[in-house]
């Protein structure tokens, strides 16, 4: 069963990939597609036409008038086998999702952990790496999250991407992405985890840049790839350091030796650093890249250039949750490295408030939800930093449902509005697409922590954990998460009010707006149910007295870690604080966008500098461009022009060949054709020969 859970998506990806390749070959036998064929077929996908002249005064000023890049209809017919590729990949993912829930019941509630050997992967000296599936409760939770959301995204994509002529390739990428994530969460050692880690990086590059003929999509894909490689470099160093200290990369050996590493040091550039602290910080660096934490977050909003279902998969269930899972998996190490935990808490809290401030003024419906993802990931790392590993996993579990719901709901809005993404060009849609409106309300309530929704239980637990946390950054994290709760409520309701309420700003598209097809609405209904039901029934096993029985050895709580017990003794006013913040955020958004829409306009005008600062995402892109991108390009240009062109080509092969040509050219000039010239040359040669012979023979 466990092999089927993991490898069915890979099987689907291979079959869809073959269909894509064979379909392309049948369409253009023996040759590449003629230039411009794809461009013509997909002009609708790539259009960036002006999004209907609109007075910027309706909101806070400037911003992109975005359109979704999903096409209006292909000029080129769909690739052969498109329907077959959709059905195969979706069916296999549904089967894998059902088996994942069975695995959760068997492993989490009933049975012991399972280890399934696959093969010996590599043996080199003392390094022995076995490929095996590690199925414990932590893995089972991730299997449910990944496969459930992925199956629903596959089903949703059948409707959303029905106009896309290259659907087999798209579904192949989706299934490949899912398989890579499954490889990551079932890893039994760090190298196997790194294989899945890089696999999701590759798949994200392919999906974000799916419409590769768009410069924006290409740039976003490259940005995600490069930024993640920065984090992965740190992750690799952490793996190397662990192998150096323990002589192994499998989790069982590392965790068994972890207590012996306490107090040991590593010579790091002449600095004798605490081994566990340094190792955990480098591992966390990898998590910062994958989970888009502060400083390595810049790729996340740009990932919206991919199709909307991709956003739901990346941001809700797969890639961004990989960092959270990895830190939870390595909890036996982090429990012994309190300084590293402090750093994790600080970065997580900073990310939570930082992303929330940016989300306040964004106008692209998908980017607002993207910054919400970034902020909620910060919450998860706060929980990890203060030692509440199960609480972080609880929020990861609930967040997958309501965040996937918000992304796919946004896709339904975009679909209804003829691919419009700018919320300033919407309004009044609740009467045109009532089902989408209801599910978006449910997702928003869950995100903001409305009582009895899934987010209420997991998000509030994190805030309470920060309050009772013992590390030096716990109080800072508590303040940041509480403030972020207010901001999250404000920008979430801002999205709802400007999209679904008020007067329509684009009357033509409003009149033409229609509800999405059933194949898109079914996933929304399932996710809406999960956004409500994933909370209370699971609260006890994630954040109550059943944690130790449920997670057993998959999560490690040190002897001094009593955070789960202390959660039950939080003062009432602290427990109610997140709900109060949620209500305040709702009230302000109602005042700003329903009763007095002129207020945000006036505030933006009065505080233009602050508004532009937030709208431009704290100018991180510009800062990184100045610090890293431009110097890198200058160095590359110098190596190209001076190093390669002037030095290597000038004095290397090209230079030598040029000199040979010069000499040859001058020698050729001696070939005049006159007999007396040749006789004169012969005399000179004979004289030189006689002279050489006399001196070499010793004639005096």
XYZ file of C-alpha atoms in Angstrom:
700
model
C 0.000 0.000 0.000
C 2.722 2.462 0.942
C 4.606 1.878 -2.305
C 1.368 2.556 -4.191
C 0.822 5.840 -2.318
C 4.255 7.096 -3.327
C 4.702 5.689 -6.823
C 1.211 6.040 -8.335
C 1.776 9.795 -8.945
C 5.117 8.975 -10.589
C 3.400 6.416 -12.818
C 0.827 9.054 -13.764
C 3.548 11.628 -14.481
C 5.378 9.178 -16.777
C 2.230 8.261 -18.700
C 1.167 11.902 -19.098
C 4.697 12.797 -20.151
C 4.680 10.071 -22.801
C 1.307 11.286 -24.055
C 2.689 14.822 -24.270
C 5.777 13.677 -26.186
C 3.910 11.369 -28.548
C 1.212 13.976 -29.130
C 3.801 16.584 -30.049
C 5.546 14.127 -32.370
C 2.276 13.256 -34.077
C 1.485 16.914 -34.560
C 4.916 17.790 -35.936
C 6.448 14.500 -37.179
C 10.200 14.574 -37.456
C 10.547 18.267 -36.699
C 10.152 20.904 -34.057
C 6.977 22.995 -33.971
C 7.148 25.837 -36.456
C 8.192 29.148 -34.911
C 5.311 31.009 -33.395
C 2.897 28.084 -33.289
C 2.745 27.990 -29.533
C 2.741 31.738 -29.339
C -0.264 31.933 -31.621
C -1.988 29.147 -29.784
C -1.530 30.722 -26.487
C -1.608 34.432 -27.086
C -4.604 34.500 -24.848
C -2.581 33.018 -22.038
C 0.112 35.585 -22.277
C -1.861 38.687 -22.818
C -1.212 41.662 -20.653
C -3.691 44.057 -22.133
C -4.796 47.073 -20.249
C -7.281 45.965 -17.637
C -10.005 48.405 -18.453
C -9.254 52.015 -17.643
C -9.794 52.456 -13.964
C -9.467 55.340 -11.621
C -6.693 54.546 -9.181
C -8.490 56.524 -6.581
C -10.752 53.567 -5.941
C -8.006 52.136 -3.851
C -4.613 52.944 -2.548
C -2.998 54.092 -5.670
C -0.986 52.252 -8.207
C -0.402 48.654 -8.875
C -0.518 46.209 -11.684
C -3.785 45.643 -13.453
C -3.314 41.937 -13.513
C -4.913 39.318 -15.646
C -4.696 35.621 -15.153
C -2.754 34.032 -17.887
C -5.217 31.300 -18.508
C -6.281 31.526 -22.088
C -9.536 32.467 -23.700
C -9.405 29.681 -26.210
C -6.658 28.027 -28.194
C -6.016 28.783 -31.779
C -4.388 25.380 -31.906
C -6.425 22.288 -31.035
C -5.712 20.396 -27.835
C -2.844 17.937 -27.884
C -3.768 14.367 -28.717
C -4.537 12.377 -25.585
C -5.254 15.413 -23.389
C -8.393 13.864 -21.896
C -6.584 10.574 -21.322
C -3.705 12.323 -19.509
C -6.174 14.214 -17.293
C -8.140 11.124 -16.346
C -5.093 8.933 -15.707
C -3.237 11.393 -13.473
C -6.368 12.470 -11.579
C -7.558 8.906 -10.997
C -4.172 7.785 -9.710
C -3.970 10.796 -7.374
C -7.464 10.097 -6.011
C -6.467 6.487 -5.296
C -3.244 7.666 -3.638
C -5.226 10.168 -1.507
C -7.678 7.496 -0.311
C -4.798 5.184 0.592
C -3.119 8.065 2.457
C -6.137 8.457 4.763
C -6.086 4.710 5.384
C -2.363 4.954 6.214
C -3.068 7.785 8.677
C -5.636 5.655 10.500
C -3.412 2.572 10.500
C -0.181 4.255 11.575
C -1.393 7.251 13.565
C -4.279 5.719 15.486
C -3.848 1.970 15.438
C -0.495 0.606 14.490
C 3.236 0.941 14.873
C 5.515 2.831 12.553
C 6.439 1.109 9.313
C 9.709 1.054 7.364
C 9.589 -0.220 3.782
C 13.028 -0.955 2.205
C 13.191 -0.318 -1.525
C 16.852 -0.807 -2.473
C 20.450 -0.018 -1.617
C 20.958 3.369 -3.175
C 24.680 4.059 -2.759
C 27.637 2.567 -0.904
C 30.873 4.556 -0.770
C 33.372 3.895 1.973
C 31.656 4.480 5.297
C 28.665 6.013 3.555
C 25.842 3.548 3.086
C 22.516 4.949 1.897
C 19.447 2.772 1.636
C 16.328 3.845 -0.217
C 13.460 3.177 2.144
C 10.033 4.587 2.961
C 9.691 5.822 6.541
C 5.999 5.706 7.425
C 5.349 7.160 10.863
C 2.632 9.525 12.052
C 4.494 12.636 10.920
C 4.827 11.148 7.435
C 1.211 9.949 7.401
C -0.059 13.461 8.172
C 1.980 14.832 5.276
C 0.774 12.057 2.960
C -2.817 13.057 3.679
C -2.112 16.755 3.142
C -0.087 16.343 -0.053
C -2.219 13.737 -1.797
C -5.614 15.131 -0.781
C -4.866 18.649 -1.973
C -3.028 17.386 -5.058
C -5.945 15.132 -6.050
C -8.374 18.050 -5.707
C -6.040 20.339 -7.669
C -5.831 17.726 -10.443
C -9.626 17.507 -10.580
C -9.996 21.287 -10.510
C -7.433 21.666 -13.306
C -9.570 19.560 -15.656
C -12.041 22.422 -15.724
C -9.702 25.362 -15.229
C -7.209 24.328 -17.921
C -9.721 23.029 -20.449
C -8.682 25.666 -22.986
C -4.977 24.903 -22.638
C -3.675 22.970 -25.666
C -0.744 21.482 -23.753
C -2.641 19.834 -20.906
C -0.697 16.521 -20.945
C 2.504 18.392 -20.165
C 0.767 20.335 -17.400
C -0.664 17.255 -15.727
C 2.676 15.461 -16.056
C 4.337 18.313 -14.177
C 1.634 18.311 -11.479
C 2.032 14.591 -10.835
C 5.822 14.856 -10.908
C 5.609 17.626 -8.322
C 3.438 15.440 -6.100
C 5.804 12.468 -6.422
C 8.820 14.600 -5.494
C 7.028 15.852 -2.383
C 6.100 12.292 -1.438
C 9.740 11.292 -1.801
C 10.633 14.102 0.567
C 8.140 13.244 3.299
C 8.764 9.481 3.190
C 12.564 9.862 3.323
C 14.424 7.651 5.777
C 17.672 9.591 5.488
C 18.878 13.063 4.660
C 20.109 12.262 1.144
C 16.770 10.760 0.209
C 15.084 13.839 1.649
C 17.419 16.037 -0.385
C 16.456 14.129 -3.526
C 12.804 14.986 -2.927
C 13.842 18.487 -1.829
C 15.465 19.167 -5.195
C 12.680 17.354 -7.005
C 10.059 19.811 -5.793
C 12.438 22.617 -6.751
C 12.680 21.265 -10.296
C 8.940 20.693 -10.582
C 8.181 24.179 -9.247
C 10.496 25.623 -11.899
C 8.606 23.726 -14.606
C 5.170 24.699 -13.280
C 5.856 28.357 -12.512
C 7.371 28.694 -15.963
C 4.733 26.525 -17.646
C 3.920 29.340 -20.060
C 7.601 29.624 -20.929
C 7.016 31.967 -23.854
C 6.160 34.698 -21.347
C 9.213 36.627 -20.119
C 7.503 37.190 -16.735
C 6.931 33.468 -16.228
C 10.513 32.667 -17.175
C 11.864 35.296 -14.809
C 9.648 34.045 -11.962
C 10.711 30.431 -12.513
C 14.401 31.374 -12.551
C 13.953 33.526 -9.439
C 12.295 30.680 -7.519
C 15.015 28.285 -8.644
C 17.946 30.558 -7.743
C 16.592 31.734 -4.362
C 15.900 28.150 -3.363
C 19.403 27.125 -4.336
C 20.698 29.627 -1.790
C 18.716 27.905 0.933
C 19.621 24.450 -0.374
C 23.307 25.316 -0.129
C 22.843 25.775 3.604
C 20.846 22.555 3.823
C 23.678 20.670 2.129
C 26.264 22.092 4.525
C 24.078 20.934 7.415
C 23.933 17.429 5.933
C 27.711 17.363 5.419
C 28.304 18.525 8.988
C 25.990 15.854 10.367
C 27.789 13.166 8.381
C 31.126 14.462 9.625
C 29.943 14.352 13.248
C 27.985 11.087 13.195
C 29.319 9.154 10.191
C 25.764 8.552 8.971
C 22.886 10.231 7.156
C 19.988 7.982 8.223
C 17.642 9.442 10.803
C 17.764 6.598 13.322
C 21.557 6.772 13.667
C 21.618 10.574 13.773
C 18.869 10.809 16.391
C 20.500 8.108 18.515
C 23.798 10.014 18.508
C 22.256 13.467 18.934
C 22.677 13.611 22.744
C 26.394 12.830 22.365
C 26.828 15.907 20.135
C 25.802 18.277 22.928
C 28.764 20.424 23.934
C 30.879 19.501 20.907
C 32.254 22.206 18.632
C 33.001 22.618 14.942
C 35.854 24.729 13.609
C 33.927 27.031 11.294
C 36.267 29.522 9.597
C 38.381 29.722 12.734
C 35.357 30.027 15.016
C 34.748 27.150 17.387
C 30.972 27.021 17.056
C 28.606 24.770 18.957
C 28.093 21.819 16.640
C 24.356 21.302 17.105
C 23.568 25.005 16.905
C 25.522 25.430 13.674
C 24.060 22.280 12.117
C 20.497 23.279 12.987
C 20.993 26.808 11.650
C 22.234 25.473 8.314
C 19.339 23.025 8.129
C 16.970 25.876 8.897
C 18.566 27.909 6.110
C 17.246 25.288 3.716
C 13.809 25.586 5.306
C 13.921 29.378 4.899
C 14.308 28.982 1.142
C 11.663 26.307 0.634
C 9.137 27.860 2.993
C 9.800 31.448 1.847
C 10.831 32.879 5.191
C 12.052 36.431 5.700
C 15.146 37.246 3.552
C 14.536 34.257 1.266
C 10.879 35.042 0.621
C 11.165 37.029 -2.598
C 10.352 34.140 -4.947
C 6.926 33.386 -3.456
C 4.752 36.222 -4.880
C 6.409 35.912 -8.288
C 5.376 32.266 -8.375
C 1.865 33.566 -9.184
C 2.972 33.728 -12.822
C 2.160 30.039 -13.060
C -1.407 28.754 -13.571
C -3.690 29.223 -10.554
C -3.915 25.487 -9.676
C -0.125 25.520 -9.398
C -0.353 28.278 -6.819
C -2.753 26.163 -4.759
C -0.468 23.146 -4.904
C 2.790 24.988 -4.190
C 1.456 27.326 -1.519
C -0.913 25.055 0.333
C 0.349 21.501 0.417
C 3.707 20.871 -1.148
C 6.789 22.983 -1.612
C 6.315 25.656 1.041
C 5.416 23.111 3.717
C 8.602 21.129 3.083
C 10.656 23.396 5.348
C 8.161 23.072 8.208
C 8.151 19.288 7.841
C 11.947 19.117 7.770
C 12.367 21.102 10.992
C 9.678 18.947 12.655
C 11.462 15.801 11.461
C 14.729 17.070 12.915
C 13.105 17.935 16.258
C 15.524 15.647 18.195
C 18.338 17.967 17.064
C 16.522 21.269 17.527
C 15.488 20.281 21.055
C 19.194 20.162 21.926
C 19.981 23.500 20.224
C 18.052 26.242 22.078
C 19.958 29.037 20.341
C 18.892 27.703 16.965
C 15.305 27.524 18.209
C 15.542 31.182 19.170
C 16.613 32.074 15.620
C 13.758 30.010 14.173
C 11.294 31.841 16.428
C 12.646 35.252 15.428
C 12.594 34.547 11.687
C 9.120 33.027 11.874
C 7.661 35.945 13.843
C 9.298 38.497 11.556
C 7.933 36.710 8.490
C 4.425 36.625 9.961
C 4.215 40.385 10.524
C 6.326 41.351 7.492
C 4.200 39.472 4.948
C 0.987 40.651 6.598
C 1.974 44.306 6.170
C 2.612 43.781 2.462
C -0.704 41.979 2.003
C -2.541 45.094 3.208
C -2.117 47.028 -0.046
C -1.782 44.411 -2.792
C -4.355 44.435 -5.574
C -3.723 41.148 -7.359
C -6.114 38.584 -5.878
C -3.586 35.742 -6.068
C -0.745 37.799 -4.613
C -2.847 38.749 -1.599
C -3.410 35.065 -0.881
C 0.291 34.390 -1.573
C 1.429 36.879 1.064
C -1.094 35.335 3.405
C 0.657 31.999 2.836
C 4.012 33.565 3.619
C 2.612 35.025 6.857
C 0.990 31.743 7.953
C 4.236 29.875 7.347
C 5.818 32.331 9.762
C 3.237 31.231 12.348
C 4.280 27.609 11.837
C 7.942 28.410 12.410
C 7.070 30.327 15.561
C 5.459 27.136 16.865
C 8.522 25.112 15.859
C 10.852 27.625 17.487
C 9.127 27.511 20.879
C 9.025 23.693 20.818
C 5.397 23.197 19.779
C 6.182 20.835 16.898
C 2.770 19.150 16.882
C 1.068 22.569 16.930
C 3.051 23.607 13.851
C 1.938 20.417 12.116
C -1.635 21.115 13.205
C -1.576 24.499 11.498
C 0.114 22.974 8.454
C -2.724 20.434 8.322
C -5.568 22.939 8.639
C -3.848 25.594 6.522
C -3.618 23.207 3.577
C -7.404 23.036 3.329
C -8.377 26.676 3.689
C -5.417 28.044 1.754
C -5.999 25.662 -1.169
C -9.653 26.726 -0.964
C -8.726 30.409 -1.184
C -6.409 29.873 -4.157
C -8.860 27.706 -6.073
C -11.700 30.052 -5.109
C -9.635 32.928 -6.495
C -9.220 30.889 -9.655
C -12.995 30.535 -9.873
C -13.330 34.324 -9.549
C -10.709 34.837 -12.248
C -12.479 32.309 -14.458
C -15.783 34.135 -13.978
C -14.251 37.557 -14.673
C -12.644 36.534 -17.954
C -9.202 36.220 -16.412
C -9.160 39.476 -14.526
C -7.013 39.386 -11.355
C -7.116 42.997 -10.126
C -9.657 43.284 -7.290
C -10.132 46.984 -8.142
C -11.799 45.877 -11.361
C -14.243 43.562 -9.581
C -17.109 44.147 -7.160
C -20.678 42.903 -6.744
C -19.831 39.306 -7.664
C -21.691 37.648 -4.787
C -24.908 37.712 -6.838
C -23.248 36.354 -9.990
C -21.185 33.528 -8.467
C -22.920 32.720 -5.147
C -21.287 29.311 -4.602
C -17.796 30.722 -5.057
C -18.731 33.548 -2.712
C -19.837 31.130 0.023
C -16.718 28.962 -0.152
C -14.468 32.030 -0.214
C -16.271 33.230 2.923
C -15.578 29.878 4.581
C -11.909 30.037 3.597
C -11.639 33.611 4.865
C -13.286 32.733 8.174
C -10.877 29.821 8.633
C -7.852 31.956 7.748
C -8.814 34.744 10.121
C -9.543 32.324 12.960
C -13.319 32.549 13.288
C -14.531 30.337 16.167
C -15.061 26.655 15.361
C -13.346 26.846 11.967
C -10.140 24.871 11.405
C -7.896 27.921 11.553
C -9.372 28.994 14.880
C -7.956 25.989 16.709
C -4.528 25.790 15.075
C -3.747 29.494 14.749
C -4.844 30.341 18.281
C -2.768 27.431 19.605
C 0.348 28.949 18.012
C -0.308 32.366 19.552
C -0.849 30.765 22.955
C 2.328 28.691 22.511
C 4.288 31.867 21.812
C 2.844 33.381 24.996
C 4.018 30.485 27.190
C 7.261 29.914 25.260
C 10.526 30.080 27.155
C 13.077 31.175 24.580
C 14.232 34.830 24.443
C 12.194 35.578 21.312
C 8.919 34.119 22.539
C 7.474 37.466 23.692
C 8.496 39.109 20.406
C 6.804 36.259 18.558
C 3.650 36.650 20.625
C 3.398 40.366 19.818
C 4.095 39.782 16.105
C 1.582 36.947 15.741
C -1.150 38.896 17.534
C -0.529 41.949 15.347
C -0.408 39.740 12.245
C -3.792 38.263 13.246
C -5.340 41.742 13.056
C -3.660 42.527 9.722
C -4.633 39.131 8.291
C -8.253 39.739 9.158
C -8.153 43.194 7.572
C -6.612 42.252 4.216
C -8.653 39.030 3.970
C -11.946 40.869 4.390
C -10.660 43.639 2.128
C -10.317 41.007 -0.592
C -13.837 39.699 0.043
C -15.476 43.132 0.176
C -13.769 44.530 -2.930
C -14.360 41.338 -4.915
C -17.883 40.338 -3.959
C -19.537 43.439 -2.473
C -20.197 46.987 -3.623
C -20.868 48.103 -7.151
C -19.236 46.313 -10.087
C -16.330 48.272 -11.556
C -16.357 46.350 -14.816
C -20.033 46.121 -15.738
C -19.461 44.268 -19.014
C -17.519 41.416 -17.427
C -19.782 41.482 -14.372
C -22.821 40.831 -16.568
C -20.981 37.992 -18.314
C -19.711 36.470 -15.032
C -20.809 32.888 -14.504
C -20.262 30.120 -12.013
C -17.470 27.666 -12.703
C -18.246 24.166 -14.063
C -19.037 21.327 -11.668
C -15.583 19.768 -12.007
C -14.168 22.949 -10.428
C -16.892 23.356 -7.800
C -16.550 19.837 -6.336
C -12.947 20.440 -5.121
C -14.074 23.775 -3.669
C -16.860 22.056 -1.725
C -14.516 19.374 -0.364
C -11.935 21.956 0.700
C -14.646 24.098 2.303
C -15.727 21.093 4.352
C -12.093 20.475 5.323
C -11.707 24.128 6.347
C -14.362 23.520 8.987
C -13.932 19.856 9.942
C -10.108 19.698 10.044
C -10.034 21.673 13.290
C -12.015 20.451 16.303
C -11.900 16.672 15.591
C -8.091 16.788 15.385
C -7.410 19.304 18.155
C -6.808 16.724 20.869
C -4.302 14.644 18.905
C -2.328 17.640 17.632
C -2.454 20.050 20.563
C -4.074 18.172 23.450
C -3.343 15.231 25.677
C -3.244 12.726 22.823
C -0.097 14.073 21.152
C 2.357 11.545 22.595
C 0.128 8.602 21.718
C -0.531 9.918 18.213
C 2.944 11.053 17.120
C 4.953 8.665 19.360
C 8.616 8.810 18.288
C 8.102 10.833 15.114
C 8.316 14.077 17.133
C 10.726 14.592 19.996
C 9.823 16.698 23.008
C 12.720 17.244 25.399
C 12.397 16.737 29.186
C 12.175 20.499 29.721
C 9.582 21.019 26.988
C 6.221 21.374 28.746
C 4.632 23.716 26.240
C 1.639 21.468 25.486
C 0.784 21.269 29.175
C 1.168 25.006 29.678
C -1.206 25.724 26.813
C -4.079 24.571 28.986
C -3.270 27.189 31.634
C -3.195 30.280 29.442
C -5.202 33.191 30.925
C -8.623 33.694 29.392
C -7.859 37.164 28.061
C -4.832 35.798 26.187
C -6.908 32.975 24.733
C -9.530 35.480 23.548
C -7.005 37.966 22.124
C -6.724 36.417 18.602
C -10.506 36.453 18.266
C -10.626 40.097 19.365
C -7.975 40.936 16.759
C -9.997 39.112 14.123
C -13.111 41.125 14.982
C -11.208 44.437 14.958
C -9.679 43.655 11.551
C -13.132 42.799 10.187
C -14.635 46.012 11.590
C -11.918 48.213 10.087
C -12.220 46.511 6.686
C -16.016 46.969 6.799
C -15.606 50.658 7.613
C -12.991 51.157 4.874
C -14.518 49.235 1.994
C -18.251 49.106 2.622
C -19.286 52.210 4.538
C -16.520 54.722 3.707
C -14.460 53.635 0.658
C -12.987 57.109 0.497
C -10.993 56.547 3.707
C -8.298 54.215 2.249
C -7.828 56.613 -0.672
C -7.257 59.506 1.681
C -4.920 57.477 3.918
C -2.857 56.435 0.908
C -2.577 60.059 -0.160
C -1.576 61.286 3.299
C 0.952 58.494 3.850
C 2.214 58.068 0.320
C 5.747 57.059 1.319
C 4.505 54.300 3.643
C 2.004 53.123 1.073
C 4.634 52.879 -1.652
C 6.987 51.141 0.791
C 4.405 48.417 1.431
C 3.207 48.250 -2.175
C 6.795 47.701 -3.322
C 7.257 44.896 -0.761
C 9.693 46.794 1.460
C 11.884 47.256 -1.659
C 13.528 43.879 -1.114
C 13.612 43.122 -4.830
C 15.332 46.426 -5.534
C 17.720 45.914 -2.616
C 18.709 42.412 -3.733
C 19.063 43.661 -7.284
C 21.523 46.299 -6.074
C 23.457 44.062 -3.672
C 23.535 40.747 -5.510
C 22.159 40.823 -9.056
C 24.026 43.825 -10.490
C 27.434 42.855 -9.012
C 26.932 39.292 -10.258
C 26.097 40.554 -13.738
C 29.123 42.905 -13.650
C 31.439 40.064 -12.622
C 29.960 37.859 -15.326
C 30.387 40.594 -17.921
C 34.011 41.124 -16.883
C 34.756 37.418 -17.043
C 33.127 37.303 -20.418
C 34.668 40.384 -22.020
C 38.034 40.482 -20.266
C 38.631 36.982 -19.022
C 37.193 34.988 -21.891
C 37.403 37.477 -24.749
C 40.648 39.376 -24.137
C 42.700 36.870 -22.098
C 41.642 33.371 -23.105
C 40.622 34.059 -26.662
C 43.312 36.676 -27.132
C 46.225 34.604 -25.845
C 44.722 31.168 -26.179
C 43.578 29.203 -29.207
C 42.027 32.150 -30.987
C 45.114 34.259 -30.398
C 47.482 31.553 -31.638
C 45.413 30.911 -34.742
C 45.298 34.639 -35.472
C 49.097 34.885 -35.254
C 49.496 31.861 -37.549
C 47.246 33.533 -40.053
C 49.279 36.742 -39.840
C 52.538 34.863 -40.455
C 51.034 32.867 -43.290
C 49.652 36.040 -44.828
C 53.145 37.620 -44.817
C 54.787 34.479 -46.166
C 52.322 34.363 -49.018
C 53.432 37.826 -50.006
C 56.892 36.384 -50.770
C 55.390 34.326 -53.575
C 55.895 36.962 -56.316
C 56.333 34.573 -59.286
C 59.668 36.164 -60.498
C 62.558 33.718 -61.047
C 65.256 36.061 -59.784
C 63.388 36.474 -56.483
C 63.440 32.705 -55.941
C 67.154 32.517 -56.943
C 67.969 35.270 -54.468
C 66.061 33.433 -51.736
C 67.977 30.243 -52.566
C 71.314 32.048 -52.254
C 70.314 33.451 -48.845
C 69.259 29.989 -47.735
C 72.490 28.393 -48.969
C 74.589 31.046 -47.191
C 72.711 30.470 -43.929
C 73.124 26.703 -44.266
C 76.886 26.929 -44.894
C 77.308 29.310 -41.963
C 75.394 26.979 -39.621
C 77.396 23.960 -40.854
C 80.766 25.675 -40.330
C 80.002 26.694 -36.752
C 78.337 23.399 -35.798
C 81.253 21.350 -37.249
C 83.813 23.364 -35.308
C 85.549 24.863 -38.361
C 87.892 27.711 -37.393
